[in-house]
Coordinates of C-alpha atoms and ligand atoms in Angstrom, one line a residue:
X1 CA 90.6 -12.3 83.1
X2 CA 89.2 -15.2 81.6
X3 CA 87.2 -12.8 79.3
X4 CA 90.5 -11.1 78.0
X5 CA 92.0 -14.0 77.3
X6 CA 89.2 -14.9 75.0
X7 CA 89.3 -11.6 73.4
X8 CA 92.5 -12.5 72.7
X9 CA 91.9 -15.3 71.0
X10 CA 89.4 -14.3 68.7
X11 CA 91.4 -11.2 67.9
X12 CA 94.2 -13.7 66.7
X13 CA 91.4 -15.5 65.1
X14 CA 89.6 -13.0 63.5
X15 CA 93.1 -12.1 62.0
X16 CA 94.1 -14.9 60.7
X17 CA 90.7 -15.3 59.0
X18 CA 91.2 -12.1 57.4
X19 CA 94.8 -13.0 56.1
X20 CA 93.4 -16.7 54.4
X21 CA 90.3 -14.4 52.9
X22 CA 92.4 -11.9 51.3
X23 CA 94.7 -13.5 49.9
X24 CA 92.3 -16.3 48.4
X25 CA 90.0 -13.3 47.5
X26 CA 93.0 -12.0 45.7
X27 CA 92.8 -15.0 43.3
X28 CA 88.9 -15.3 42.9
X29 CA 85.8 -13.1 43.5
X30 CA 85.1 -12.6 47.3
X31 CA 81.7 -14.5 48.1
X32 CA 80.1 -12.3 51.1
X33 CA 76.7 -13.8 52.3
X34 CA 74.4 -11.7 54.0
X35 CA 72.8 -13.9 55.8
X36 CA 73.9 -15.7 59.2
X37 CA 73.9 -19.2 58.0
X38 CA 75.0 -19.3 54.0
X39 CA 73.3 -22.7 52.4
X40 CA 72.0 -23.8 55.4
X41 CA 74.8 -25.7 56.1
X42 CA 75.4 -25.1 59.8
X43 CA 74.9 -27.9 62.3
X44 CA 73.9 -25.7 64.9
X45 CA 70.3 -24.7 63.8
X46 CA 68.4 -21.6 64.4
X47 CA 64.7 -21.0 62.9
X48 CA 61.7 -19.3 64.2
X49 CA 58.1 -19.2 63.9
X50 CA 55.7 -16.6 63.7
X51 CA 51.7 -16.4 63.2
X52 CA 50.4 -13.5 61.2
X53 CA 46.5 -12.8 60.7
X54 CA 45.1 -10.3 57.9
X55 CA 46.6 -7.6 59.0
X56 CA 50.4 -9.0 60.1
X57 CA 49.4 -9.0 63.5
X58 CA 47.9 -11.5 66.1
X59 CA 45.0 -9.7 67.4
X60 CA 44.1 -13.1 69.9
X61 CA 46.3 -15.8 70.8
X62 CA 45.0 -19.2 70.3
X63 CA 43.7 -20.7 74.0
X64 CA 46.8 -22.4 75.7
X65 CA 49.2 -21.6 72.5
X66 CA 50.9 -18.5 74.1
X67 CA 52.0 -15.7 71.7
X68 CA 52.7 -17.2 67.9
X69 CA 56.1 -16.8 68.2
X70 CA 58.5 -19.9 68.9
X71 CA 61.8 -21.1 67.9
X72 CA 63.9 -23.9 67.7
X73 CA 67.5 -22.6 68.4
X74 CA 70.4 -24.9 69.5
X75 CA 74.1 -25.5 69.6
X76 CA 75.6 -28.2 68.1
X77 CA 77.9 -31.0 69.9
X78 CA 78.3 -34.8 69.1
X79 CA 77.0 -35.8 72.3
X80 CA 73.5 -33.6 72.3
X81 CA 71.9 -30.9 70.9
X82 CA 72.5 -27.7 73.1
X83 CA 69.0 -26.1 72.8
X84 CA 68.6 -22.6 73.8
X85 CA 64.7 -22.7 73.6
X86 CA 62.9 -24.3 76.1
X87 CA 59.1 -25.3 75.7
X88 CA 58.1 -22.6 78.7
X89 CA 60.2 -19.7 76.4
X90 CA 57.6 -20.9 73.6
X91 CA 54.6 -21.4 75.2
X92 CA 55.1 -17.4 76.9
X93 CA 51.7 -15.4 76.1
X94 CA 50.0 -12.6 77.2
X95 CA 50.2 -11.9 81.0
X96 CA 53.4 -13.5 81.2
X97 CA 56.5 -11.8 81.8
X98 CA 59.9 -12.2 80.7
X99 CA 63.2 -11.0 81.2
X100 CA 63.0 -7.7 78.7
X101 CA 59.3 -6.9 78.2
X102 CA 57.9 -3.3 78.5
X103 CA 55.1 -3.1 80.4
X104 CA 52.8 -2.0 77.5
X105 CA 53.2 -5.1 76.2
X106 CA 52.8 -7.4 79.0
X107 CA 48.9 -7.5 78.0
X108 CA 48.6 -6.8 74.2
X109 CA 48.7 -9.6 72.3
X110 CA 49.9 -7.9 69.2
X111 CA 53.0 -6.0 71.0
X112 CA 53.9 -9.1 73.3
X113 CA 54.6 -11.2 70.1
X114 CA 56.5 -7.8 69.0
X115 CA 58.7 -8.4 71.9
X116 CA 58.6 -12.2 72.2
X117 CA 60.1 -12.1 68.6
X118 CA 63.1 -9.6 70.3
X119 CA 63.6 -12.0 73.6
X120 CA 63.5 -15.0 71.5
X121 CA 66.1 -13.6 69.2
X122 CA 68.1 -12.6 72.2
X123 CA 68.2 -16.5 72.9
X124 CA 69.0 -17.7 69.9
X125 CA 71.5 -15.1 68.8
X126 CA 74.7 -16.0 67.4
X127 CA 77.9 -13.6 67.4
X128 CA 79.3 -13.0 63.8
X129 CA 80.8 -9.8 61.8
X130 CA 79.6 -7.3 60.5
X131 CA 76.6 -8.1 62.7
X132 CA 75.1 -10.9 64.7
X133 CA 72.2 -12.6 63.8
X134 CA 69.0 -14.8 64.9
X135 CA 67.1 -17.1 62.8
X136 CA 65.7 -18.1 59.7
X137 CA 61.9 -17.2 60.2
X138 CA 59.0 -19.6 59.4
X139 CA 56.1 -17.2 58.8
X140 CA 52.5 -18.7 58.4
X141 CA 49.5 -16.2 57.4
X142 CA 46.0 -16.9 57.5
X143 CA 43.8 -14.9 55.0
X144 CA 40.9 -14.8 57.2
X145 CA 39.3 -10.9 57.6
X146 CA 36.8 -10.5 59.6
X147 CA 35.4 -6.7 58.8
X148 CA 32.5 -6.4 61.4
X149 CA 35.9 -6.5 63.5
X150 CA 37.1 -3.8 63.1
X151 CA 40.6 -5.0 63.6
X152 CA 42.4 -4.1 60.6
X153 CA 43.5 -0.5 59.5
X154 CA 43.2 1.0 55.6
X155 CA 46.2 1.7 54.3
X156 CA 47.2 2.8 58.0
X157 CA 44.6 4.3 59.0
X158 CA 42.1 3.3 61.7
X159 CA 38.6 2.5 60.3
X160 CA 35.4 1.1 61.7
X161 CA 33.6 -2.4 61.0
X162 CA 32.1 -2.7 57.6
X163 CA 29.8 -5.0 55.7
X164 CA 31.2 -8.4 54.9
X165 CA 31.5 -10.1 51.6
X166 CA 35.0 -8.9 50.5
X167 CA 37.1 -11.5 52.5
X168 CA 37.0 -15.6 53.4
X169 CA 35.8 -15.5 57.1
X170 CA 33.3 -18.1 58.2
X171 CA 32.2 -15.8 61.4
X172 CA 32.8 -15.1 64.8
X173 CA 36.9 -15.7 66.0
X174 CA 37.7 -16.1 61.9
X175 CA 40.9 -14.6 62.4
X176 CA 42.2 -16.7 65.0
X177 CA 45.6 -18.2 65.1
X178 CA 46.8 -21.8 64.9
X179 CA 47.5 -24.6 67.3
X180 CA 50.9 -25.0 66.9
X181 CA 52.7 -28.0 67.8
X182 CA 56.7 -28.3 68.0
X183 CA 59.1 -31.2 67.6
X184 CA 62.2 -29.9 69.2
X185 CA 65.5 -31.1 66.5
X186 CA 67.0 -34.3 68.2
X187 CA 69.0 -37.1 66.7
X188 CA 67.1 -39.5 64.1
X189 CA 69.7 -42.5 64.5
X190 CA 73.3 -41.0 64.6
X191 CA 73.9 -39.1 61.7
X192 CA 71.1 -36.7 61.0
X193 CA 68.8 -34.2 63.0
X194 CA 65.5 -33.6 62.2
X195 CA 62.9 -31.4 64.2
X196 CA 59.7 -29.3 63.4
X197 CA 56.5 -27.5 63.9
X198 CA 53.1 -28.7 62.5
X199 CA 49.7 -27.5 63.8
X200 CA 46.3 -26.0 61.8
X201 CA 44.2 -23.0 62.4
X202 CA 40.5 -25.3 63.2
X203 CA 41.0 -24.9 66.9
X204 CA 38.3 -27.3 67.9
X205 CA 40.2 -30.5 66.0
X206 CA 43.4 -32.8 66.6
X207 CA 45.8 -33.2 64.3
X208 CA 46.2 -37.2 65.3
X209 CA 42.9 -37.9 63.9
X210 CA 44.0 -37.1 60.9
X211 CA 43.6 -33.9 58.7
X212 CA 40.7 -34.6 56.6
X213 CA 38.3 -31.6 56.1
X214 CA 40.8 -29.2 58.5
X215 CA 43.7 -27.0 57.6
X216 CA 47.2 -27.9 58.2
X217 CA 50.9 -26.8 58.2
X218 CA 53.8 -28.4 58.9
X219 CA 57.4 -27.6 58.1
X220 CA 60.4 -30.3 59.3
X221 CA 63.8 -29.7 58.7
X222 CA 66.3 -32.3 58.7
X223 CA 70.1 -32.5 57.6
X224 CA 73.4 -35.4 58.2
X225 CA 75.4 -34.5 60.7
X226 CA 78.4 -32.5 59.3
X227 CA 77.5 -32.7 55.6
X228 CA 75.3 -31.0 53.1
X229 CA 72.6 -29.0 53.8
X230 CA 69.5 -28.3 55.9
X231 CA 66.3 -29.5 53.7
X232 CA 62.9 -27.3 54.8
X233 CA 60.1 -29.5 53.9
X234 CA 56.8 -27.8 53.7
X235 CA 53.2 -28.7 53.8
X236 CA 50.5 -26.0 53.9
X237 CA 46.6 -27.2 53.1
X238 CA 43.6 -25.3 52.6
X239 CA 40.0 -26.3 54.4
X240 CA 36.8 -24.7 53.6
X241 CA 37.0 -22.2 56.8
X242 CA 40.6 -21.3 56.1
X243 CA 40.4 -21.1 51.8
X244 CA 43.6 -18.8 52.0
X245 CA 46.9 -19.5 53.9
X246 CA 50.5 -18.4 53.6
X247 CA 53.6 -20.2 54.2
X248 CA 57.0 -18.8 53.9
X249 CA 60.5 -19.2 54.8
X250 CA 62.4 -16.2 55.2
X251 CA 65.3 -14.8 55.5
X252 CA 63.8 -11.2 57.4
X253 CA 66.7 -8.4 58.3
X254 CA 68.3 -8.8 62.0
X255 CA 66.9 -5.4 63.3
X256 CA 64.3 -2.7 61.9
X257 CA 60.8 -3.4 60.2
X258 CA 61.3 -6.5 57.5
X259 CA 58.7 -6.8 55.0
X260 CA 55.1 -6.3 56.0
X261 CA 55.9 -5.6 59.5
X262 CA 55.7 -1.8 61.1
X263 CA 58.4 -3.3 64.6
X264 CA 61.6 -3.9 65.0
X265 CA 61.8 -7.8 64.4
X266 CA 65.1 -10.8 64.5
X267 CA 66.2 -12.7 61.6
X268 CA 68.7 -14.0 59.2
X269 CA 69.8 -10.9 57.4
X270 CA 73.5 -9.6 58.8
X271 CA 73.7 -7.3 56.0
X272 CA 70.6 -5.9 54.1
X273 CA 70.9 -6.5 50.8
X274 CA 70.4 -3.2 48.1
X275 CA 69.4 -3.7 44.2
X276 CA 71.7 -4.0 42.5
X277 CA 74.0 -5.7 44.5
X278 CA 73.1 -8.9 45.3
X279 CA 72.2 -12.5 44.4
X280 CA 69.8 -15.4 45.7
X281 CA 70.8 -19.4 45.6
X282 CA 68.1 -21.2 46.6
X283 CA 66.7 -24.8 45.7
X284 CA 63.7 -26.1 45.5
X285 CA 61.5 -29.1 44.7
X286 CA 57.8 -29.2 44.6
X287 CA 56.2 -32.0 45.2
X288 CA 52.2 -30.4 44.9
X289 CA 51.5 -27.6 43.9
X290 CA 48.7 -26.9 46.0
X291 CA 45.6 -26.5 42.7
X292 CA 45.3 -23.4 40.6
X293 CA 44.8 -20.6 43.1
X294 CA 48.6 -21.9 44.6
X295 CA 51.0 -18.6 44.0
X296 CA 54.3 -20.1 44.7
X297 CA 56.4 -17.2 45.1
X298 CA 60.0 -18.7 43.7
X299 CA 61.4 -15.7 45.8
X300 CA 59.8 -13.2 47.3
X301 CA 61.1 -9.6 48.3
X302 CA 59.8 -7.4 50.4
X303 CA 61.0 -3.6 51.8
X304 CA 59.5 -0.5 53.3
X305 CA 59.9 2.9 51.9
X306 CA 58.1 6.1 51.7
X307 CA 55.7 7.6 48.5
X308 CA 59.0 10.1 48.6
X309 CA 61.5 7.7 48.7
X310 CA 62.4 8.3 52.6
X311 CA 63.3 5.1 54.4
X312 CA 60.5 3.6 56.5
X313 CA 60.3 5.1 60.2
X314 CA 57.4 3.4 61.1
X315 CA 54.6 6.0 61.1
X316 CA 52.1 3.4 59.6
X317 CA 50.1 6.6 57.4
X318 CA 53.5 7.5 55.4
X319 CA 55.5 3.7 55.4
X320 CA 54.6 1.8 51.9
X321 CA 54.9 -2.4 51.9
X322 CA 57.2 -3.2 49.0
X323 CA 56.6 -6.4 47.4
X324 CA 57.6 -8.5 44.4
X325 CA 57.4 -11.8 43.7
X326 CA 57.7 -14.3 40.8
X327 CA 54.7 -16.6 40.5
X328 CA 55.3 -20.4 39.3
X329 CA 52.4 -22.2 39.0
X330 CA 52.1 -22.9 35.4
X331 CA 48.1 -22.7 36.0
X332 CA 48.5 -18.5 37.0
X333 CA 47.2 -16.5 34.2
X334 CA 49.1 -12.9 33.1
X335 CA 45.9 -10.6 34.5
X336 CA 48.0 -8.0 32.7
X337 CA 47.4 -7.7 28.8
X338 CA 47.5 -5.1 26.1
X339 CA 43.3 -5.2 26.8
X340 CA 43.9 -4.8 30.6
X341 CA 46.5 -2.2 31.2
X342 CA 44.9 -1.6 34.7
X343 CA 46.7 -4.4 36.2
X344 CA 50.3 -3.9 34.5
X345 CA 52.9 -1.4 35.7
X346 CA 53.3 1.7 34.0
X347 CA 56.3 0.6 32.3
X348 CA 59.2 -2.3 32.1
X349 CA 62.5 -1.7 31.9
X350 CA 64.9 -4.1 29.5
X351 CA 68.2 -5.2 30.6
X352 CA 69.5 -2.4 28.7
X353 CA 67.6 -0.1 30.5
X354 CA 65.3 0.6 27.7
X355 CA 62.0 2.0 29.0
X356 CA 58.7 0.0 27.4
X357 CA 55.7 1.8 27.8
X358 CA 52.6 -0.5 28.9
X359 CA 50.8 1.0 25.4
X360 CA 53.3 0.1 23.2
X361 CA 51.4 -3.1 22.5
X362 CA 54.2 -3.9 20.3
X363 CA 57.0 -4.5 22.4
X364 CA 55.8 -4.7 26.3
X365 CA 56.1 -8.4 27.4
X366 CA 52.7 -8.3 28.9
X367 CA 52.9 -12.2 29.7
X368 CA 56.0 -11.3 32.0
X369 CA 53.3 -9.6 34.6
X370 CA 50.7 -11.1 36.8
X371 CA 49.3 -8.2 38.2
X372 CA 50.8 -4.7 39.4
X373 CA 49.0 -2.7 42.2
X374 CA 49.4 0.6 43.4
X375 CA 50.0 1.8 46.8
X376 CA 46.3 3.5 48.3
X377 CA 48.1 6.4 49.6
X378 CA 50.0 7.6 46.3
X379 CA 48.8 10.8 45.2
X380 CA 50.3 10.7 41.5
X381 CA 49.5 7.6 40.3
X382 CA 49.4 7.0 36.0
X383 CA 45.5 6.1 35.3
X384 CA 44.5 3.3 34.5
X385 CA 46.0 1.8 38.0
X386 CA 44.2 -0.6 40.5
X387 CA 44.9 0.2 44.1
X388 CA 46.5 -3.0 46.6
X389 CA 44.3 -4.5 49.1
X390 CA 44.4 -1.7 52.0
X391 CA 43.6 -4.2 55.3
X392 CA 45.8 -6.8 54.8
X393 CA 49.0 -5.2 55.8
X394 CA 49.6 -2.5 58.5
X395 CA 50.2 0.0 56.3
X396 CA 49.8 0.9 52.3
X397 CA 51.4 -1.5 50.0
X398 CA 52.9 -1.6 46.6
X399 CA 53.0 -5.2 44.9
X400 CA 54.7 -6.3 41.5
X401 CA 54.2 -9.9 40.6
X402 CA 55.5 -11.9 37.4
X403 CA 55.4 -14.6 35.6
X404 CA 58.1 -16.6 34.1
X405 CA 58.9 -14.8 30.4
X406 CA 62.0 -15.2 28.3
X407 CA 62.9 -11.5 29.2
X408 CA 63.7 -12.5 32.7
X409 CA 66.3 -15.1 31.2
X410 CA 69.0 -12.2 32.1
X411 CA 69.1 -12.5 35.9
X412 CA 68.8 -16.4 35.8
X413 CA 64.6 -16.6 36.8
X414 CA 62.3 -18.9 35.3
X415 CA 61.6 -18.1 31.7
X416 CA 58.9 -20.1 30.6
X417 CA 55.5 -22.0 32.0
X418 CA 56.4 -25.2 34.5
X419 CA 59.9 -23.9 35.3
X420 CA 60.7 -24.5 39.0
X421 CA 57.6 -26.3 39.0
X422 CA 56.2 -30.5 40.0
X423 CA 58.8 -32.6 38.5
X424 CA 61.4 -29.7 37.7
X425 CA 63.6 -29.3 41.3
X426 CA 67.0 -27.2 40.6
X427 CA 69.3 -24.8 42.4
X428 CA 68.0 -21.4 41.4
X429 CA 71.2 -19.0 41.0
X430 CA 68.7 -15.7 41.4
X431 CA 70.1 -12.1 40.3
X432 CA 67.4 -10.4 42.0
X433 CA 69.0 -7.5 42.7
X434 CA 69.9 -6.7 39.3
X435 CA 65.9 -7.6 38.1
X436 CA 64.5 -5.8 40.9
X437 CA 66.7 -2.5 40.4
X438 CA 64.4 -2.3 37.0
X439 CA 61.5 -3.0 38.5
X440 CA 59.2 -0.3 38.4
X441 CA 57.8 1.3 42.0
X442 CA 55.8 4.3 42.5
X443 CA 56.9 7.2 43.1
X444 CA 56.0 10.9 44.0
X445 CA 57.2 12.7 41.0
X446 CA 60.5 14.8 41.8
X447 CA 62.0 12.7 44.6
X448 CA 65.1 11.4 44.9
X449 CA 64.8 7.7 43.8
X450 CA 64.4 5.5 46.9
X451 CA 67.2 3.2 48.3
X452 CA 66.1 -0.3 47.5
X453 CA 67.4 -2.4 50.5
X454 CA 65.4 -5.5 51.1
X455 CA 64.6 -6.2 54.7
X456 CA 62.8 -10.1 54.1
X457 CA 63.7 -12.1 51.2
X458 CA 61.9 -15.5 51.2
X459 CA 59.7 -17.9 49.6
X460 CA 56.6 -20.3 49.7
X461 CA 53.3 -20.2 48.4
X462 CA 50.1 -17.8 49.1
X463 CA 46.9 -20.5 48.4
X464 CA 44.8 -17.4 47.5
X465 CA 40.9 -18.4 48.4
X466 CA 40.8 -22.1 47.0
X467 CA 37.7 -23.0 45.9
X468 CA 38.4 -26.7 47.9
X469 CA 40.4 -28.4 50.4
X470 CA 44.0 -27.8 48.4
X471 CA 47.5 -29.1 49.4
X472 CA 51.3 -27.9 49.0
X473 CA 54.3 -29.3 49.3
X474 CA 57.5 -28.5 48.8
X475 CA 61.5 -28.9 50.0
X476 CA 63.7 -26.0 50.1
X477 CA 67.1 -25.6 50.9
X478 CA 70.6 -23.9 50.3
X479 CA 69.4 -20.6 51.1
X480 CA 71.8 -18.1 50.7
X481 CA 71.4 -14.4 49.8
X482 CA 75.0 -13.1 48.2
X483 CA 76.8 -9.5 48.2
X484 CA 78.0 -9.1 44.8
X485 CA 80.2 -5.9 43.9
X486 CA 78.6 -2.9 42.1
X487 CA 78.6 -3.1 38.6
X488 CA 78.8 -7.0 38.0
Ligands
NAG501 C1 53.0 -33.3 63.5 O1 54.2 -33.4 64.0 C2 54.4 -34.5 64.9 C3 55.7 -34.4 65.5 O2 56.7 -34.4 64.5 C4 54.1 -35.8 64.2 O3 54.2 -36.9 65.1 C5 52.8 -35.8 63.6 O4 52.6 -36.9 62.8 C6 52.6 -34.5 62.7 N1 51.2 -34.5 62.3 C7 50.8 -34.7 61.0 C8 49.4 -34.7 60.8 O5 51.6 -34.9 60.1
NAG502 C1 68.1 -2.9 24.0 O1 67.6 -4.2 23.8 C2 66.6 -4.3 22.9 C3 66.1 -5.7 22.8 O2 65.8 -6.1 24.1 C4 67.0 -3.8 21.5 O3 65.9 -3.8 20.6 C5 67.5 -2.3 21.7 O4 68.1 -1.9 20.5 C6 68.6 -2.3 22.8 N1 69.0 -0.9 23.0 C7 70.2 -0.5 23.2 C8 70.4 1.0 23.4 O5 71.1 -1.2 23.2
NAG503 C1 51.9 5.9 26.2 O1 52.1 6.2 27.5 C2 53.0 7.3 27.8 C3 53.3 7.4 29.2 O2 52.1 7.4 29.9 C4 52.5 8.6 27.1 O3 53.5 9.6 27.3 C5 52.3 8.3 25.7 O4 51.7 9.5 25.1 C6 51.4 7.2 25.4 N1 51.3 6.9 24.0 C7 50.2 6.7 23.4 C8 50.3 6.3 21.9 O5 49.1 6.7 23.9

């Protein structure tokens, strides 16, 4: 009874939404966010963390951390915070089980945090149309690669230990993850909530004494009760065992494999966003860059689609990462040029969907690419091409960074050096569906073009093997990814 009376009510409610939407989307241009929680602006928080090593999985949880998977999910009322999280739902690792789990998982580190993610997004799950949704996902990655270890597939495929040298790792338990340590969002006085998570990756240190010589993340997000906005503040530093370390927010899709992950994971995205069709408002403020090997990815984007243009299905020999990113430290140097062809993409396309060779020296904006790589399992691929990293993702990948360039000026990104960067914090009004519809992407020759639908959109900064103990910091906040109609 009491449950059809509430249907009731949010029938009648629903309704009368609809009625104030369409007619005030009669007068203006419907805004339709995909994501749960547009701008951040929702008292009642929900965030997530998750620990990746080289390969985007876990391989051994860190003693007495449980599986690197947490959250901070809670309800909001005057009085108190309404948390759905307890410390014992973080803490849950291997061996433990929990209401859901398959028994597969119950001892394998990297499926239990596959599952962890799904239980912990079953917590923290809030009701909404089209879809509900979970969390905004702090993701931290640590670079480490052990290859004696044998951990880490090629492009998919299972291989066997091989000589080191090629990847950061200081030895024995390289790839470990974090100690993680969580400050569960409370009241700071009486109008504003703050919580967070800090930790590092050195296992045998403490924090307390300082971080000096070890590496360290933190991210704390605070906001005023009932106004403005929830700011992310990030820290992510470097140490001379961990030279390379990742730290992203993202907003990952609700269900299915986001970006650089081969399981069904939880997140933010209610709607998955396709190129064209879609914007991203985010701001941001750096306060250090984090020194010259610091690629702060202004946003990110990352999908899943086959050589053939077939959706992921998670066969890990077939499934191609998709990445792009725009890179903003001033101090990142275009390693594409008209004298190193290798490492630009076959082509750009203009706004006017002109198609610029990479050899027409004249006109291709080679200052607009970092670097281009080719997914390691493309059997077509234009010569000269450079192949992406095959371990450090589950599967093959496909990555297309830039650079800020006046040609990106069109879809609102940074267009020249120090844009976005120290001393330059803005709200960034991103059309990233429109620049990433003309980005190129391999493809077997013949296919019918692939659907681009992004399953994570996010951003942070990849300290890429720092040749000393590096730090980055940086706010971010009104996170919103936007639906805009075809053909605007
Ligand atoms: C980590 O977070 C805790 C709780 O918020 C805080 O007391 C501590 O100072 C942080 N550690 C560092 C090194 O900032
Ligand atoms: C497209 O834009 C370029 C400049 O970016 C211009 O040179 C070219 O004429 C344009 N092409 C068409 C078909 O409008
Ligand atoms: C430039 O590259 C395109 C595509 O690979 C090719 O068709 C064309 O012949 C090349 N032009 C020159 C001058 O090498």
């Amino acid at each position: 009874m009491k449950s059809a009376m509430e249907n009731q009510f949010l029938a009648i409610f629903l309704m009368t939404n609809v009625l104030i939407f369409s007619r005030s989307s009669a007068k203006e241009q419907q805004y339709i966010s995909a994501v749960g929680d547009p701008g951040m602006r929702r008292d009642g928080l929900r965030v997530a963390f998750e620990g990746w090593n080289f390969c985007n999985e876990v391989g051994k949880e860190a003693p007495a951390m449980g599986s690197p998977r947490a959250a901070d999910c809670f309800d909001f009322s005057s009085s108190s915070l309404e948390h759905k999280v307890t410390e014992a739902d973080n803490k849950l690792g291997v061996g433990k089980p929990f209401p859901g789990i398959s028994p597969g998982a119950l001892n394998n580190p990297d499926l239990y945090a596959v599952e962890k993610e799904l239980y912990l997004g079953s917590l923290c799950e809030v009701a909404d149309t089209p879809k509900p949704w979970h969390f905004w996902m702090v993701m931290l990655k640590n670079g480490n690669y052990d290859t004696k270890s044998g951990l880490c597939p090629e492009n998919g495929k299972k291989v066997g230990p091989f000589k080191p040298g090629r990847f950061p790792c200081f030895g024995d338990g390289c790839m470990n993850q974090p100690l993680l340590y969580h400050q569960q969002t409370d009241f700071l006085g009486m109008e504003k909530m703050r919580g967070g998570f800090n930790g590092t990756y050195d296992l045998g240190s403490d924090i307390r004494d300082g971080i000096d010589g070890i590496s360290f993340f933190e991210v704390v997000w605070e906001k005023k009760v009932g106004v403005g906005n929830w700011a992310f503040n990030h820290k992510l530093k470097t140490s001379k065992k961990y030279p390379w370390l990742m730290l992203y927010l993202r907003a990952d899709a609700i269900k299915g494999f986001s970006g650089g992950y081969h399981y069904d994971t939880r997140g933010m995205l209610k709607t998955l966003p396709e190129s064209p069709n879609f914007k991203v408002r985010v701001s941001l403020d750096v306060k250090q860059g984090g020194g010259p090997k610091s690629q702060f990815y202004l946003i990110d984007i990352g999908s899943c689609w086959k050589n053939n243009g077939a959706p992921c299905d998670g066969d890990v020999l077939t499934d191609v990462t998709r990445y792009s990113e725009m890179i903003i430290n001033p101090e990142t140097q275009a390693w594409c040029s008209p004298t190193s062809l290798i490492s630009c993409p076959p082509f750009h396309i203009t706004p006017n969907d002109t198609k610029i060779y990479r050899n027409d020296t004249a006109n291709f904006p080679y200052s607009a690419y970092h670097y281009y790589c080719a997914p390691g399992n493309a059997q077509h691929l234009e010569k000269p091409v450079s192949l992406c990293d095959p371990y450090s993702n589950p599967q093959a990948q496909e990555l297309v960074q830039l650079l800020p360039h006046p040609i990106w000026a069109e879809y609102g990104y940074p267009t020249k050096r120090g844009d976005g960067w120290v001393g330059d914090a803005k709200i960034w009004d991103l059309n990233v569906g429109g620049l990433s519809s003309r980005l190129y992407f391999y493809q077997d020759p013949g296919t019918p073009p692939a659907k681009r639908i992004w399953t994570s959109i996010d951003m942070g900064t990849e300290i890429f093997v720092s040749d000393k103990d590096e730090m980055a910091e940086w706010t971010l906040s009104h996170f919103d990814v936007i639906l805009t109609p075809p053909s605007s």
